[in-house]
mmCIF file of C-alpha atoms in Angstrom:
data_model
loop_
_atom_site.group_PDB
_atom_site.id
_atom_site.type_symbol
_atom_site.label_atom_id
_atom_site.label_comp_id
_atom_site.label_asym_id
_atom_site.label_seq_id
_atom_site.Cartn_x
_atom_site.Cartn_y
_atom_site.Cartn_z
ATOM 1 C CA LEU A 282 35.314 281.963 -4.892
ATOM 2 C CA HIS A 283 36.423 282.200 -1.268
ATOM 3 C CA LEU A 284 39.929 282.496 0.193
ATOM 4 C CA SER A 285 40.559 282.306 3.938
ATOM 5 C CA LEU A 286 43.937 283.006 5.531
ATOM 6 C CA THR A 287 44.625 282.445 9.242
ATOM 7 C CA LEU A 288 46.715 285.320 10.645
ATOM 8 C CA GLY A 289 46.449 284.375 14.307
ATOM 9 C CA GLY A 290 44.843 281.919 16.713
ATOM 10 C CA ARG A 291 43.579 278.448 15.958
ATOM 11 C CA ARG A 292 40.593 277.307 13.921
ATOM 12 C CA MET A 293 39.363 273.922 12.740
ATOM 13 C CA LEU A 294 38.151 273.634 9.149
ATOM 14 C CA ARG A 295 35.650 270.816 8.673
ATOM 15 C CA VAL A 296 35.005 269.793 5.082
ATOM 16 C CA GLY A 297 31.955 267.875 3.883
ATOM 17 C CA LYS A 298 32.599 265.422 1.071
ATOM 18 C CA PHE A 299 30.106 264.533 -1.641
ATOM 19 C CA ARG A 300 29.964 260.833 -2.460
ATOM 20 C CA GLU A 301 29.280 261.273 -6.179
ATOM 21 C CA LYS A 302 29.778 263.899 -8.882
ATOM 22 C CA HIS A 303 26.090 264.836 -8.834
ATOM 23 C CA SER A 304 25.299 264.444 -5.137
ATOM 24 C CA PRO A 305 22.536 266.746 -3.975
ATOM 25 C CA TYR A 306 23.596 269.901 -2.174
ATOM 26 C CA LYS A 307 22.993 269.807 1.565
ATOM 27 C CA TRP A 308 21.565 273.325 1.767
ATOM 28 C CA HIS A 309 21.021 275.185 5.031
ATOM 29 C CA GLU A 310 20.286 278.704 6.157
ATOM 30 C CA THR A 311 23.400 280.656 7.053
ATOM 31 C CA ARG A 312 23.992 280.826 10.787
ATOM 32 C CA ARG A 313 25.045 284.220 12.016
ATOM 33 C CA ARG A 314 27.503 284.527 14.877
ATOM 34 C CA GLY A 315 25.710 284.579 18.223
ATOM 35 C CA LYS A 316 22.677 282.730 16.919
ATOM 36 C CA ARG A 317 21.951 279.321 18.444
ATOM 37 C CA PRO A 318 22.431 276.365 16.073
ATOM 38 C CA GLY A 319 19.292 274.684 14.881
ATOM 39 C CA ASP A 320 18.607 271.482 12.986
ATOM 40 C CA GLU A 321 20.090 272.825 9.762
ATOM 41 C CA ILE A 322 22.213 270.571 7.628
ATOM 42 C CA SER A 323 25.831 271.550 8.137
ATOM 43 C CA VAL A 324 29.189 269.839 8.485
ATOM 44 C CA TRP A 325 28.798 270.178 12.279
ATOM 45 C CA ASN A 326 25.489 268.286 12.334
ATOM 46 C CA SER A 327 26.448 264.654 12.978
ATOM 47 C CA GLU A 328 23.077 263.447 11.653
ATOM 48 C CA ALA A 329 23.584 265.165 8.281
ATOM 49 C CA TYR A 330 26.854 263.436 7.336
ATOM 50 C CA GLU A 331 28.292 259.968 7.726
ATOM 51 C CA GLN A 332 31.626 259.781 9.580
ATOM 52 C CA ASP A 333 33.589 259.181 6.357
ATOM 53 C CA GLU A 334 31.956 262.194 4.682
ATOM 54 C CA THR A 335 33.805 264.842 6.703
ATOM 55 C CA TRP A 336 37.393 265.573 7.618
ATOM 56 C CA ASP A 337 39.024 268.186 9.824
ATOM 57 C CA LEU A 338 42.001 270.374 8.961
ATOM 58 C CA ALA A 339 43.766 272.493 11.591
ATOM 59 C CA GLN A 340 44.072 276.160 10.615
ATOM 60 C CA GLU A 341 46.936 277.941 12.416
ATOM 61 C CA LEU A 342 49.129 280.936 11.590
ATOM 62 C CA GLY A 343 49.705 280.931 7.837
ATOM 63 C CA SER A 344 47.132 278.256 7.039
ATOM 64 C CA MET A 345 44.786 278.969 4.157
ATOM 65 C CA TYR A 346 42.140 277.391 2.035
ATOM 66 C CA VAL A 347 40.425 278.288 -1.208
ATOM 67 C CA SER A 348 36.891 277.103 -1.878
ATOM 68 C CA LEU A 349 34.075 277.241 -4.339
ATOM 69 C CA PRO A 350 31.126 277.390 -1.942
ATOM 70 C CA PHE A 351 28.750 275.575 -4.316
ATOM 71 C CA SER A 352 31.041 272.578 -4.390
ATOM 72 C CA PHE A 353 32.917 272.812 -1.097
ATOM 73 C CA GLN A 354 30.617 272.508 1.905
ATOM 74 C CA HIS A 355 32.563 273.506 4.986
ATOM 75 C CA GLY A 356 32.456 275.129 8.387
ATOM 76 C CA VAL A 357 35.045 276.649 10.721
ATOM 77 C CA ALA A 358 35.196 276.299 14.500
ATOM 78 C CA TYR A 359 37.184 278.836 16.505
ATOM 79 C CA GLU A 360 39.455 277.141 19.044
ATOM 80 C CA SER A 361 41.442 280.074 20.440
ATOM 81 C CA ASP A 362 41.028 282.038 23.635
ATOM 82 C CA VAL A 363 41.631 285.658 24.638
ATOM 83 C CA SER A 364 45.387 285.136 24.931
ATOM 84 C CA ASP A 365 45.604 283.940 21.312
ATOM 85 C CA PRO A 366 42.639 285.423 19.413
ATOM 86 C CA VAL A 367 41.621 284.261 15.958
ATOM 87 C CA ILE A 368 42.474 286.712 13.207
ATOM 88 C CA ALA A 369 41.442 285.615 9.743
ATOM 89 C CA LEU A 370 41.379 287.344 6.390
ATOM 90 C CA GLN A 371 38.327 286.408 4.301
ATOM 91 C CA CYS A 372 38.246 287.253 0.593
ATOM 92 C CA ARG A 373 35.103 286.473 -1.351
ATOM 93 C CA PHE A 374 33.697 287.011 -4.791
ATOM 94 C CA ALA A 375 29.971 286.640 -4.406
ATOM 95 C CA PHE A 376 26.590 287.138 -6.012
ATOM 96 C CA ALA A 377 24.940 290.446 -5.118
ATOM 97 C CA ASN A 378 21.510 288.825 -5.532
ATOM 98 C CA LEU A 379 20.669 286.287 -2.767
ATOM 99 C CA SER A 380 18.113 284.364 -4.848
ATOM 100 C CA GLU A 381 20.680 283.907 -7.657
ATOM 101 C CA ALA A 382 23.282 282.730 -5.147
ATOM 102 C CA LYS A 383 20.893 280.147 -3.684
ATOM 103 C CA LEU A 384 20.022 278.922 -7.181
ATOM 104 C CA VAL A 385 23.678 278.452 -8.185
ATOM 105 C CA ASN A 386 24.840 277.135 -4.793
ATOM 106 C CA GLY A 387 22.197 274.409 -4.912
ATOM 107 C CA GLN A 388 23.069 273.077 -8.357
ATOM 108 C CA ARG A 389 24.872 269.786 -8.832
ATOM 109 C CA THR A 390 25.015 269.591 -12.601
ATOM 110 C CA ASP A 391 27.579 268.748 -15.223
ATOM 111 C CA VAL A 392 28.037 272.494 -15.843
ATOM 112 C CA THR A 393 28.842 273.293 -12.202
ATOM 113 C CA ARG A 394 31.157 270.272 -12.045
ATOM 114 C CA ARG A 395 33.027 271.573 -15.107
ATOM 115 C CA VAL A 396 33.285 275.051 -13.524
ATOM 116 C CA ALA A 397 34.730 273.494 -10.350
ATOM 117 C CA GLU A 398 37.206 271.412 -12.371
ATOM 118 C CA ALA A 399 38.336 274.465 -14.402
ATOM 119 C CA MET A 400 38.811 276.515 -11.237
ATOM 120 C CA SER A 401 40.698 273.661 -9.541
ATOM 121 C CA GLN A 402 43.006 273.198 -12.507
ATOM 122 C CA ALA A 403 43.692 276.945 -12.729
ATOM 123 C CA LEU A 404 44.492 277.165 -9.025
ATOM 124 C CA ALA A 405 46.695 274.050 -9.155
ATOM 125 C CA SER A 406 48.750 275.452 -12.021
ATOM 126 C CA ALA A 407 49.101 278.970 -10.521
#
């Protein structure tokens, strides 16, 4: 579970949409800040997604999003400059074991769909 809250500056959240309930996960190595982008599959790679499979959401002061990384493929671009720096609070519950995380994050099964639905319903009713 991941929560991101924009406290300053401007960011653009790009979300990748899966066409079907059991669409395969478009896995890629995590890019670290300062590392040049490669050919990995990400929401910023125009060859990895069709135009109707992504949408952009502006993230400004007070904007937030909650995601389940295994079912919510996304990326964030930083659009601010030195006069208005990006400040964002990131809260994550994560797997301590990387191999377990990769295994779960890559699953598109009925079980993971039910987990995502339960989390979505709980968040919607909170």
